Amino acid sequence: MLFNTVEFLIFFTVVYSLYLILNHKWQNHMLLVASCIFYMAFIPAYILILFLLIFIDYFAGMWIEDDKGGKKKLFLIISIVSTCLVLFVFKYFNFFNGNFALIAKFFGWNYPIGILNIILPIGLSFHTFQSLSYVVEVYRGRQKAERHFLTYALYVMFFPQLVAGPIERAWHLLPQLVNPRKVTLDKFYEGIYLIFWGLFQKVFVADNLALLVDPVFASKPPYNGVMVVLGLYAFAFQIYCDFAGYSNMARGLAKCLGFELMVNFNLPYFATNPSDFWKRWHISLSSWLKDYLYISLGGNRKGNFATYKNLFITMLLGGLWHGAAWTFVIWGIYQGILLIIYRLFDNVVKFTFSFKNYFIDKLLFLVKVTVFFQFVCLGWLMFRAQSAGQIYDMLTSIFFNFHFLRGIGLWQTFSSLLFFTSVLLIIETIQFWKNDLMVIYKSNFVITGTACYILFYLILIFGVTHGREFIYFQF
């Protein structure tokens, strides 16, 4: 069931109507049932996998908290291994098995293990990480184990953020489940605005740009570098608006119900360096990787070399989290190298390009944003490509086959890209300037009304209405 469909509108209308008339206890029960229905709308049988993970980590949390005999770490390991094993079987087994088979074939060895004929459960990586963070926090003594099974199940299954995040922490979401929520008109209006803004990002920007992106990556070499670059720019905004659109709709739906979910995207294309980018992009994942992987590896506590090693491993595994393919591994390696280079030369760059003049400083900021955006898009090439070979061919075309006059439909592609991103860029520039993601909502009636009218018109006339699936559902 997709947020951008009439079916979900009917579903949420029924859920919200029941929610308003029930008391706190029955609200939670109803939300759990609704979350089950929501998840089962994709592949019904896979809810059994979700409940398996819930059972494992629910009991692990209590065993860790209750242990008096020094077995806390054992229970933690059992939880992590069991949870990750489920993730490995469904997401990574065929990838590693296929590579082992290729190695065996190369050496002439007999390798009898075939691939598993399974489909990746939707959102498996998201609720796996959410469950793991809960168990780790209980082990660290920073989170009380949740004793009420249905409450814990709802923490993992809460339908607005179940299949694509944000990856919520137990300390943030569980208290909102345990304590009665207060539904107010202000929260409702704010939630509706976020849903509306997310819908605009998804059906007007992302889904229209997909029509520019897909033909570029579905084509065969030789490529024209200009078309590849335009396709990359289009994909940069497609994946951003697709994922940020989901996150905004999730936050909006939660607000209508009286919940607060974390901000998952904060104007990432205004970043000037890789460190800044990962504080703005998929914040729930980047902060998770920092708290539970980078810091656990040692963080920056053991010297520069160890810091670079930990950054590299973190981003490599972060790339693999996105998918079982070499393209995601390459993308993770690329992101790790960017972060290492930035840490190596950050102080030198700051000293060399330090100006007191206001206008020069702002111009330099614009240059840094523009230049770093090119590095981001280069990463998106690795992320979106269908194979390592395609990455090579497209990179070659950008540097050695960049011809404006040989492209067919270059102007049409460029004008479409500009049309579908211009309103987004204007609004996000205002958001950045005012340092407030809700600045349009908080403006006076005329500004808010005009902006909403323009967004509504663009959605109504140009929006893709057939319910295209969100990109991050596959992760």
GROMACS .gro file of N, CA and C in nm, residues 253-332:
model
  240
  253LEU      N    1   0.184   1.217   0.853
  253LEU     CA    2   0.084   1.120   0.902
  253LEU      C    3   0.097   1.102   1.052
  254ALA      N    4   0.223   1.092   1.099
  254ALA     CA    5   0.246   1.075   1.243
  254ALA      C    6   0.197   1.197   1.321
  255LYS      N    7   0.222   1.316   1.268
  255LYS     CA    8   0.177   1.438   1.337
  255LYS      C    9   0.026   1.442   1.351
  256CYS      N   10  -0.044   1.401   1.248
  256CYS     CA   11  -0.190   1.397   1.255
  256CYS      C   12  -0.237   1.306   1.368
  257LEU      N   13  -0.158   1.202   1.397
  257LEU     CA   14  -0.192   1.108   1.504
  257LEU      C   15  -0.137   1.151   1.639
  258GLY      N   16  -0.065   1.263   1.641
  258GLY     CA   17  -0.010   1.314   1.767
  258GLY      C   18   0.132   1.270   1.796
  259PHE      N   19   0.201   1.208   1.697
  259PHE     CA   20   0.338   1.162   1.714
  259PHE      C   21   0.435   1.260   1.650
  260GLU      N   22   0.560   1.255   1.696
  260GLU     CA   23   0.668   1.331   1.635
  260GLU      C   24   0.775   1.234   1.587
  261LEU      N   25   0.801   1.230   1.457
  261LEU     CA   26   0.911   1.153   1.402
  261LEU      C   27   1.026   1.246   1.370
  262MET      N   28   1.146   1.192   1.369
  262MET     CA   29   1.264   1.276   1.346
  262MET      C   30   1.270   1.326   1.202
  263VAL      N   31   1.332   1.442   1.183
  263VAL     CA   32   1.358   1.496   1.049
  263VAL      C   33   1.465   1.409   0.984
  264ASN      N   34   1.437   1.360   0.864
  264ASN     CA   35   1.528   1.267   0.798
  264ASN      C   36   1.612   1.334   0.690
  265PHE      N   37   1.567   1.447   0.639
  265PHE     CA   38   1.641   1.521   0.537
  265PHE      C   39   1.637   1.670   0.570
  266ASN      N   40   1.754   1.734   0.562
  266ASN     CA   41   1.763   1.876   0.592
  266ASN      C   42   1.843   1.947   0.484
  267LEU      N   43   1.780   1.964   0.368
  267LEU     CA   44   1.838   2.039   0.256
  267LEU      C   45   1.978   1.987   0.221
  268PRO      N   46   1.991   1.859   0.186
  268PRO     CA   47   2.124   1.799   0.166
  268PRO      C   48   2.204   1.858   0.051
  269TYR      N   49   2.137   1.913  -0.051
  269TYR     CA   50   2.212   1.967  -0.164
  269TYR      C   51   2.263   2.108  -0.141
  270PHE      N   52   2.249   2.156  -0.018
  270PHE     CA   53   2.314   2.281   0.023
  270PHE      C   54   2.441   2.249   0.101
  271ALA      N   55   2.479   2.123   0.108
  271ALA     CA   56   2.601   2.084   0.178
  271ALA      C   57   2.723   2.130   0.099
  272THR      N   58   2.830   2.163   0.172
  272THR     CA   59   2.954   2.208   0.109
  272THR      C   60   3.065   2.105   0.118
  273ASN      N   61   3.041   1.995   0.189
  273ASN     CA   62   3.143   1.892   0.206
  273ASN      C   63   3.075   1.761   0.245
  274PRO      N   64   3.147   1.648   0.237
  274PRO     CA   65   3.083   1.519   0.266
  274PRO      C   66   3.035   1.504   0.409
  275SER      N   67   3.107   1.562   0.505
  275SER     CA   68   3.062   1.553   0.643
  275SER      C   69   2.929   1.626   0.662
  276ASP      N   70   2.919   1.745   0.604
  276ASP     CA   71   2.796   1.823   0.610
  276ASP      C   72   2.682   1.749   0.540
  277PHE      N   73   2.713   1.686   0.427
  277PHE     CA   74   2.611   1.613   0.352
  277PHE      C   75   2.548   1.503   0.435
  278TRP      N   76   2.631   1.425   0.508
  278TRP     CA   77   2.578   1.313   0.585
  278TRP      C   78   2.512   1.357   0.715
  279LYS      N   79   2.520   1.486   0.745
  279LYS     CA   80   2.440   1.540   0.855
  279LYS      C   81   2.304   1.589   0.806
  280ARG      N   82   2.287   1.589   0.673
  280ARG     CA   83   2.164   1.638   0.612
  280ARG      C   84   2.089   1.529   0.536
  281TRP      N   85   2.158   1.426   0.490
  281TRP     CA   86   2.098   1.323   0.405
  281TRP      C   87   2.070   1.197   0.487
  282HIS      N   88   1.947   1.146   0.479
  282HIS     CA   89   1.908   1.022   0.547
  282HIS      C   90   1.965   1.023   0.689
  283ILE      N   91   1.928   1.125   0.765
  283ILE     CA   92   1.987   1.152   0.895
  283ILE      C   93   1.968   1.034   0.990
  284SER      N   94   1.854   0.967   0.981
  284SER     CA   95   1.829   0.854   1.073
  284SER      C   96   1.926   0.740   1.047
  285LEU      N   97   1.966   0.718   0.921
  285LEU     CA   98   2.064   0.613   0.891
  285LEU      C   99   2.205   0.658   0.926
  286SER      N  100   2.244   0.778   0.883
  286SER     CA  101   2.381   0.825   0.907
  286SER      C  102   2.409   0.834   1.056
  287SER      N  103   2.312   0.880   1.135
  287SER     CA  104   2.332   0.888   1.280
  287SER      C  105   2.336   0.747   1.341
  288TRP      N  106   2.257   0.654   1.285
  288TRP     CA  107   2.261   0.515   1.331
  288TRP      C  108   2.398   0.455   1.307
  289LEU      N  109   2.450   0.473   1.186
  289LEU     CA  110   2.582   0.420   1.153
  289LEU      C  111   2.689   0.480   1.242
  290LYS      N  112   2.677   0.607   1.272
  290LYS     CA  113   2.773   0.672   1.359
  290LYS      C  114   2.766   0.615   1.501
  291ASP      N  115   2.645   0.605   1.556
  291ASP     CA  116   2.629   0.565   1.696
  291ASP      C  117   2.658   0.417   1.721
  292TYR      N  118   2.621   0.331   1.625
  292TYR     CA  119   2.628   0.187   1.651
  292TYR      C  120   2.736   0.115   1.573
  293LEU      N  121   2.798   0.182   1.476
  293LEU     CA  122   2.904   0.117   1.400
  293LEU      C  123   3.035   0.195   1.413
  294TYR      N  124   3.036   0.320   1.371
  294TYR     CA  125   3.159   0.401   1.374
  294TYR      C  126   3.214   0.413   1.516
  295ILE      N  127   3.131   0.450   1.611
  295ILE     CA  128   3.177   0.465   1.749
  295ILE      C  129   3.215   0.331   1.809
  296SER      N  130   3.137   0.225   1.776
  296SER     CA  131   3.170   0.091   1.827
  296SER      C  132   3.305   0.043   1.774
  297LEU      N  133   3.342   0.085   1.653
  297LEU     CA  134   3.471   0.048   1.596
  297LEU      C  135   3.586   0.125   1.661
  298GLY      N  136   3.552   0.233   1.730
  298GLY     CA  137   3.656   0.314   1.795
  298GLY      C  138   3.647   0.461   1.761
  299GLY      N  139   3.566   0.495   1.658
  299GLY     CA  140   3.548   0.635   1.623
  299GLY      C  141   3.680   0.703   1.591
  300ASN      N  142   3.701   0.819   1.649
  300ASN     CA  143   3.825   0.894   1.627
  300ASN      C  144   3.912   0.896   1.752
  301ARG      N  145   3.898   0.793   1.836
  301ARG     CA  146   3.965   0.793   1.965
  301ARG      C  147   4.107   0.735   1.961
  302LYS      N  148   4.146   0.671   1.850
  302LYS     CA  149   4.274   0.600   1.848
  302LYS      C  150   4.368   0.649   1.738
  303GLY      N  151   4.363   0.778   1.709
  303GLY     CA  152   4.455   0.833   1.611
  303GLY      C  153   4.395   0.844   1.473
  304ASN      N  154   4.468   0.913   1.384
  304ASN     CA  155   4.417   0.943   1.250
  304ASN      C  156   4.395   0.818   1.166
  305PHE      N  157   4.493   0.728   1.165
  305PHE     CA  158   4.480   0.609   1.080
  305PHE      C  159   4.358   0.527   1.119
  306ALA      N  160   4.338   0.506   1.249
  306ALA     CA  161   4.222   0.430   1.296
  306ALA      C  162   4.093   0.501   1.261
  307THR      N  163   4.093   0.635   1.269
  307THR     CA  164   3.976   0.713   1.232
  307THR      C  165   3.939   0.692   1.086
  308TYR      N  166   4.041   0.699   0.999
  308TYR     CA  167   4.016   0.680   0.855
  308TYR      C  168   3.967   0.538   0.827
  309LYS      N  169   4.028   0.441   0.895
  309LYS     CA  170   3.985   0.302   0.878
  309LYS      C  171   3.839   0.285   0.920
  310ASN      N  172   3.802   0.344   1.032
  310ASN     CA  173   3.666   0.331   1.084
  310ASN      C  174   3.566   0.401   0.992
  311LEU      N  175   3.603   0.517   0.939
  311LEU     CA  176   3.518   0.587   0.842
  311LEU      C  177   3.496   0.501   0.719
  312PHE      N  178   3.605   0.442   0.669
  312PHE     CA  179   3.597   0.362   0.548
  312PHE      C  180   3.507   0.241   0.568
  313ILE      N  181   3.526   0.168   0.679
  313ILE     CA  182   3.445   0.050   0.706
  313ILE      C  183   3.298   0.088   0.723
  314THR      N  184   3.274   0.197   0.794
  314THR     CA  185   3.136   0.241   0.817
  314THR      C  186   3.065   0.271   0.686
  315MET      N  187   3.131   0.346   0.598
  315MET     CA  188   3.065   0.382   0.472
  315MET      C  189   3.056   0.264   0.377
  316LEU      N  190   3.155   0.174   0.382
  316LEU     CA  191   3.147   0.053   0.300
  316LEU      C  192   3.025  -0.030   0.339
  317LEU      N  193   3.006  -0.051   0.470
  317LEU     CA  194   2.890  -0.126   0.516
  317LEU      C  195   2.761  -0.047   0.495
  318GLY      N  196   2.770   0.087   0.504
  318GLY     CA  197   2.654   0.170   0.473
  318GLY      C  198   2.612   0.154   0.328
  319GLY      N  199   2.709   0.142   0.238
  319GLY     CA  200   2.677   0.117   0.098
  319GLY      C  201   2.613  -0.018   0.079
  320LEU      N  202   2.668  -0.120   0.146
  320LEU     CA  203   2.612  -0.255   0.134
  320LEU      C  204   2.473  -0.262   0.196
  321TRP      N  205   2.445  -0.180   0.299
  321TRP     CA  206   2.311  -0.175   0.357
  321TRP      C  207   2.207  -0.142   0.252
  322HIS      N  208   2.245  -0.059   0.155
  322HIS     CA  209   2.149  -0.015   0.054
  322HIS      C  210   2.111  -0.124  -0.044
  323GLY      N  211   2.197  -0.221  -0.062
  323GLY     CA  212   2.160  -0.326  -0.156
  323GLY      C  213   2.272  -0.426  -0.176
  324ALA      N  214   2.234  -0.547  -0.217
  324ALA     CA  215   2.329  -0.656  -0.239
  324ALA      C  216   2.376  -0.651  -0.384
  325ALA      N  217   2.466  -0.558  -0.414
  325ALA     CA  218   2.521  -0.543  -0.549
  325ALA      C  219   2.654  -0.471  -0.539
  326TRP      N  220   2.742  -0.498  -0.634
  326TRP     CA  221   2.874  -0.436  -0.633
  326TRP      C  222   2.865  -0.285  -0.653
  327THR      N  223   2.762  -0.239  -0.720
  327THR     CA  224   2.747  -0.094  -0.740
  327THR      C  225   2.731  -0.022  -0.606
  328PHE      N  226   2.657  -0.083  -0.513
  328PHE     CA  227   2.640  -0.021  -0.382
  328PHE      C  228   2.770  -0.029  -0.299
  329VAL      N  229   2.845  -0.137  -0.318
  329VAL     CA  230   2.974  -0.147  -0.251
  329VAL      C  231   3.068  -0.038  -0.302
  330ILE      N  232   3.072  -0.019  -0.433
  330ILE     CA  233   3.156   0.086  -0.492
  330ILE      C  234   3.113   0.224  -0.442
  331TRP      N  235   2.982   0.244  -0.436
  331TRP     CA  236   2.930   0.372  -0.385
  331TRP      C  237   2.973   0.395  -0.240
  332GLY      N  238   2.965   0.291  -0.157
  332GLY     CA  239   3.007   0.303  -0.018
  332GLY      C  240   3.155   0.334  -0.006
   0.00000   0.00000   0.00000
